[in-house]
Tab-separated table of C-alpha atoms in Angstrom:
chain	number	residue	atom	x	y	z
H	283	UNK	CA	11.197	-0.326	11.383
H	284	UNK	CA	13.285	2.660	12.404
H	285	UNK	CA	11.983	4.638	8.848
H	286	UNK	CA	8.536	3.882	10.075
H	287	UNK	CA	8.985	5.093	13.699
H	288	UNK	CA	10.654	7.700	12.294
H	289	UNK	CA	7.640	8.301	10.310
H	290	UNK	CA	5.069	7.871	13.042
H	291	UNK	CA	6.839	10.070	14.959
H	292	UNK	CA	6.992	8.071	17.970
H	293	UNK	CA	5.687	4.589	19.298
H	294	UNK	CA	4.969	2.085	16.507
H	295	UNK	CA	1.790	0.696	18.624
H	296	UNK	CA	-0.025	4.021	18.611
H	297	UNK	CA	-1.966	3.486	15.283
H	298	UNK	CA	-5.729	4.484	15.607
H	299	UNK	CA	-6.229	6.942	13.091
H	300	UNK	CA	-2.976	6.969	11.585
H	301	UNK	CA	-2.445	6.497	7.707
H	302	UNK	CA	0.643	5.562	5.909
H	303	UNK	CA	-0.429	7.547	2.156
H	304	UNK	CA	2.205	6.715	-1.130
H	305	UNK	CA	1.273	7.745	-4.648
H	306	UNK	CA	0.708	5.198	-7.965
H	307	UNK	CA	0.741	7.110	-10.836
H	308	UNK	CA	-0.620	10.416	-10.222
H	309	UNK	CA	-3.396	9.059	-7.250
H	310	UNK	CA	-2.368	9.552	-3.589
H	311	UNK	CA	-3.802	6.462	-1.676
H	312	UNK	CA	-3.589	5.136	2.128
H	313	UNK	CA	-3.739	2.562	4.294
H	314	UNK	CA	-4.341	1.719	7.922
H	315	UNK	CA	-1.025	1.920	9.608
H	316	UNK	CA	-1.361	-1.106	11.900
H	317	UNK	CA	-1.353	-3.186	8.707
H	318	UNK	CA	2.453	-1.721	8.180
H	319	UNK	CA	5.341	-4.025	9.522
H	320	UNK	CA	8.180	-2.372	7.310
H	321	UNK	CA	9.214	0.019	4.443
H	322	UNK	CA	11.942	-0.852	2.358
H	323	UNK	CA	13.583	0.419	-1.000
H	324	UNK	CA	13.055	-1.892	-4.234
H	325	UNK	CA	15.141	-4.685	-3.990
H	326	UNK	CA	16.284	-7.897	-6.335
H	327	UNK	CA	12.648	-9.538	-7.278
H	328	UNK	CA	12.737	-13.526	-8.194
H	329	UNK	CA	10.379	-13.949	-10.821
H	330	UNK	CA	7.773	-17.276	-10.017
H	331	UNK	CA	6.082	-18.765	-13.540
H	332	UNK	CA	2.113	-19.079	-13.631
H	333	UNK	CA	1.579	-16.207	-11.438
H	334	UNK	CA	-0.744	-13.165	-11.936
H	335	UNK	CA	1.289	-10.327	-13.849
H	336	UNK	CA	0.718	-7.964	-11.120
H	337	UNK	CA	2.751	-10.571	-8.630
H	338	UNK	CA	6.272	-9.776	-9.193
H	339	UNK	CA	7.626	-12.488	-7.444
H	340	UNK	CA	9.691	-13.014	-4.057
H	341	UNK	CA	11.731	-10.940	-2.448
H	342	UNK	CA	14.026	-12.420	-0.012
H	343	UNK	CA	13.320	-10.190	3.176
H	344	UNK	CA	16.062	-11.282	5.878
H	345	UNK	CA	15.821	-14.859	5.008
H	346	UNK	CA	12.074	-14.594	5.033
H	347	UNK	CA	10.791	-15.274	1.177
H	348	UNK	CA	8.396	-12.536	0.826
H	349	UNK	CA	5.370	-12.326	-2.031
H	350	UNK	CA	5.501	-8.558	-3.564
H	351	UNK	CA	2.732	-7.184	-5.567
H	352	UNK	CA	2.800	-4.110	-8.014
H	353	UNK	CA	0.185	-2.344	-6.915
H	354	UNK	CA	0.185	-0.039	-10.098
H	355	UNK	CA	-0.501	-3.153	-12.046
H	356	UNK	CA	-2.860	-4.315	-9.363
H	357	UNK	CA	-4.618	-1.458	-9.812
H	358	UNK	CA	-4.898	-1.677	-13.995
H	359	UNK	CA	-2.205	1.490	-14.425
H	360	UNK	CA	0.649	1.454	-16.576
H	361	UNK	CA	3.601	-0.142	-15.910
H	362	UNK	CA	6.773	1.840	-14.945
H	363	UNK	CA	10.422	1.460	-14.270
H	364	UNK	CA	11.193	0.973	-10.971
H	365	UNK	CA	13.516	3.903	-9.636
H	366	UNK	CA	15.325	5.123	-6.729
H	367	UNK	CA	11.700	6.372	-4.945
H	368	UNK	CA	10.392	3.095	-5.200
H	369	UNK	CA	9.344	1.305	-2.186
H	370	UNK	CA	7.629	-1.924	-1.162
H	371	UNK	CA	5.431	-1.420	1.879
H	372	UNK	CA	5.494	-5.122	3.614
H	373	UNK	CA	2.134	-5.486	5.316
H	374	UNK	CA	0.907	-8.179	7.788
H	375	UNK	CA	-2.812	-9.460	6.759
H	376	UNK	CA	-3.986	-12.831	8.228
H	377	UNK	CA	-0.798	-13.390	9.793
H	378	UNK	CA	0.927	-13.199	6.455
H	379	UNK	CA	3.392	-11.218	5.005
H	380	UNK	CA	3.161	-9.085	1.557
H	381	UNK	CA	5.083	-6.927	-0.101
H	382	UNK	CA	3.603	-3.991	-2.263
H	383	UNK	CA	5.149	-2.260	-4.524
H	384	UNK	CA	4.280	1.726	-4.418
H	385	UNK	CA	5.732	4.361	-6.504
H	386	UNK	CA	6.643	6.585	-3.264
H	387	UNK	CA	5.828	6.941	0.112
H	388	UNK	CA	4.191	10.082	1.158
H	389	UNK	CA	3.972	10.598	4.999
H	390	UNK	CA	2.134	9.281	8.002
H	391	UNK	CA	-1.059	11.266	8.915
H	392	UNK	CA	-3.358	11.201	11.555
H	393	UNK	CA	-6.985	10.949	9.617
H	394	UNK	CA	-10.462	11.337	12.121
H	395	UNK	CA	-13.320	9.325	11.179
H	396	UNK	CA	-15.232	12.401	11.088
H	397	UNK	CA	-12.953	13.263	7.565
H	398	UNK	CA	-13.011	9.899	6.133
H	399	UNK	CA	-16.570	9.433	4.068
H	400	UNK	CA	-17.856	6.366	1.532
H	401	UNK	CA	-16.687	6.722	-1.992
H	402	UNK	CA	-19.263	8.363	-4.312
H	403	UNK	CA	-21.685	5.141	-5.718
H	404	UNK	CA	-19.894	5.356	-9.313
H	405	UNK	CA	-16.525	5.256	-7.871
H	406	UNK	CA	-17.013	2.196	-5.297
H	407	UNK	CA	-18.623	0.552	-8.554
H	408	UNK	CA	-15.770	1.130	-11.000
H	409	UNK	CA	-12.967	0.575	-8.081
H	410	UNK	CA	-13.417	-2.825	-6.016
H	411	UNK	CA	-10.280	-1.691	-4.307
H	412	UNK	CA	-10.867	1.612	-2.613
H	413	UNK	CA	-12.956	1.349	0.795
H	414	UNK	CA	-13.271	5.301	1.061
H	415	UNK	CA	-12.215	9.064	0.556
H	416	UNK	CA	-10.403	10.672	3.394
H	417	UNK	CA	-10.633	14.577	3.482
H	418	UNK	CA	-7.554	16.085	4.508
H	419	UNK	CA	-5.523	19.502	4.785
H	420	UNK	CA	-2.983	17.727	2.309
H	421	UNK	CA	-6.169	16.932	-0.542
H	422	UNK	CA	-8.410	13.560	-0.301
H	423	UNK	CA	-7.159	10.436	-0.188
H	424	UNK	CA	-8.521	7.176	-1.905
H	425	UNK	CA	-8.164	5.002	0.974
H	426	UNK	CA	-7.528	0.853	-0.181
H	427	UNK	CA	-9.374	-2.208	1.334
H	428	UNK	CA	-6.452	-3.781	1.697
H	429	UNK	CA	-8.531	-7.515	2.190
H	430	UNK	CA	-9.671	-7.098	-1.031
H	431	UNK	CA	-6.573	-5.825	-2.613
H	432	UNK	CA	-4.717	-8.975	-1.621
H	433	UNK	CA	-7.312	-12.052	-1.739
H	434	UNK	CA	-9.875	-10.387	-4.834
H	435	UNK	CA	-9.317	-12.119	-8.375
């Protein structure tokens, strides 16, 4: 939690507007903050049979077993060795916890509705997963629907 204060750059609860961004493959992509309990480094996965592939298993997060997902297999990209800039982002959704698997974090920014516009028709079509395109000072942003990442099959 301290990383992600330290991140914030102040009080946790302060979230509207604020985007935690991390890279898969060469995409930069972001999420709603408030969704973010935790970052962590990659850790020692437990593999679970009959799962989807992109489902690595549990993790076991302070004696809380924890799903994590590889979202660069989640979202159809290569697979890659996991490395020292590896992270899992553990998000909250429904009251339940998730890990996701990221290649690196990128930084915390503050994104005004005003920047953040619906992903061009093709796009949404092709990508169930992205919600919309944030314009920033740092480039745009494919911004997840993290619902949909989690729960759609």
């Amino acid at each position: 939690m301290d990383e992600l204060n330290d991140l914030l750059g102040g009080d946790f609860n302060e979230t509207q507007g604020k985007y935690l961004t991390f890279c898969v493959s060469d995409e930069e992509y972001g999420m709603e903050i408030a969704y973010v309990t935790e970052i962590i480094g990659i850790q020692p996965i437990t593999d679970v049979p009959d799962i989807p592939s992109y489902i690595k298993g549990l993790i076991n997060l302070r004696g809380k077993i924890t799903p994590v997902m590889d979202v660069r297999l989640r979202f159809n990209k290569m697979p890659q060795e996991y490395d020292d800039r590896t992270c899992i982002i553990v998000v909250n959704h429904l009251n339940t916890s998730i890990g996701l698997i990221v290649d690196t974090i990128r930084d915390v920014l503050v994104i005004d509705d005003s920047q953040i516009g619906d992903p061009a028709a093709a796009a949404a079509q092709q990508n169930r997963y992205i919600k919309s395109i944030a314009r920033t000072d740092h480039g745009n942003k494919l911004l997840i629907n993290l619902e949909k990442v989690l729960s759609d099959h």
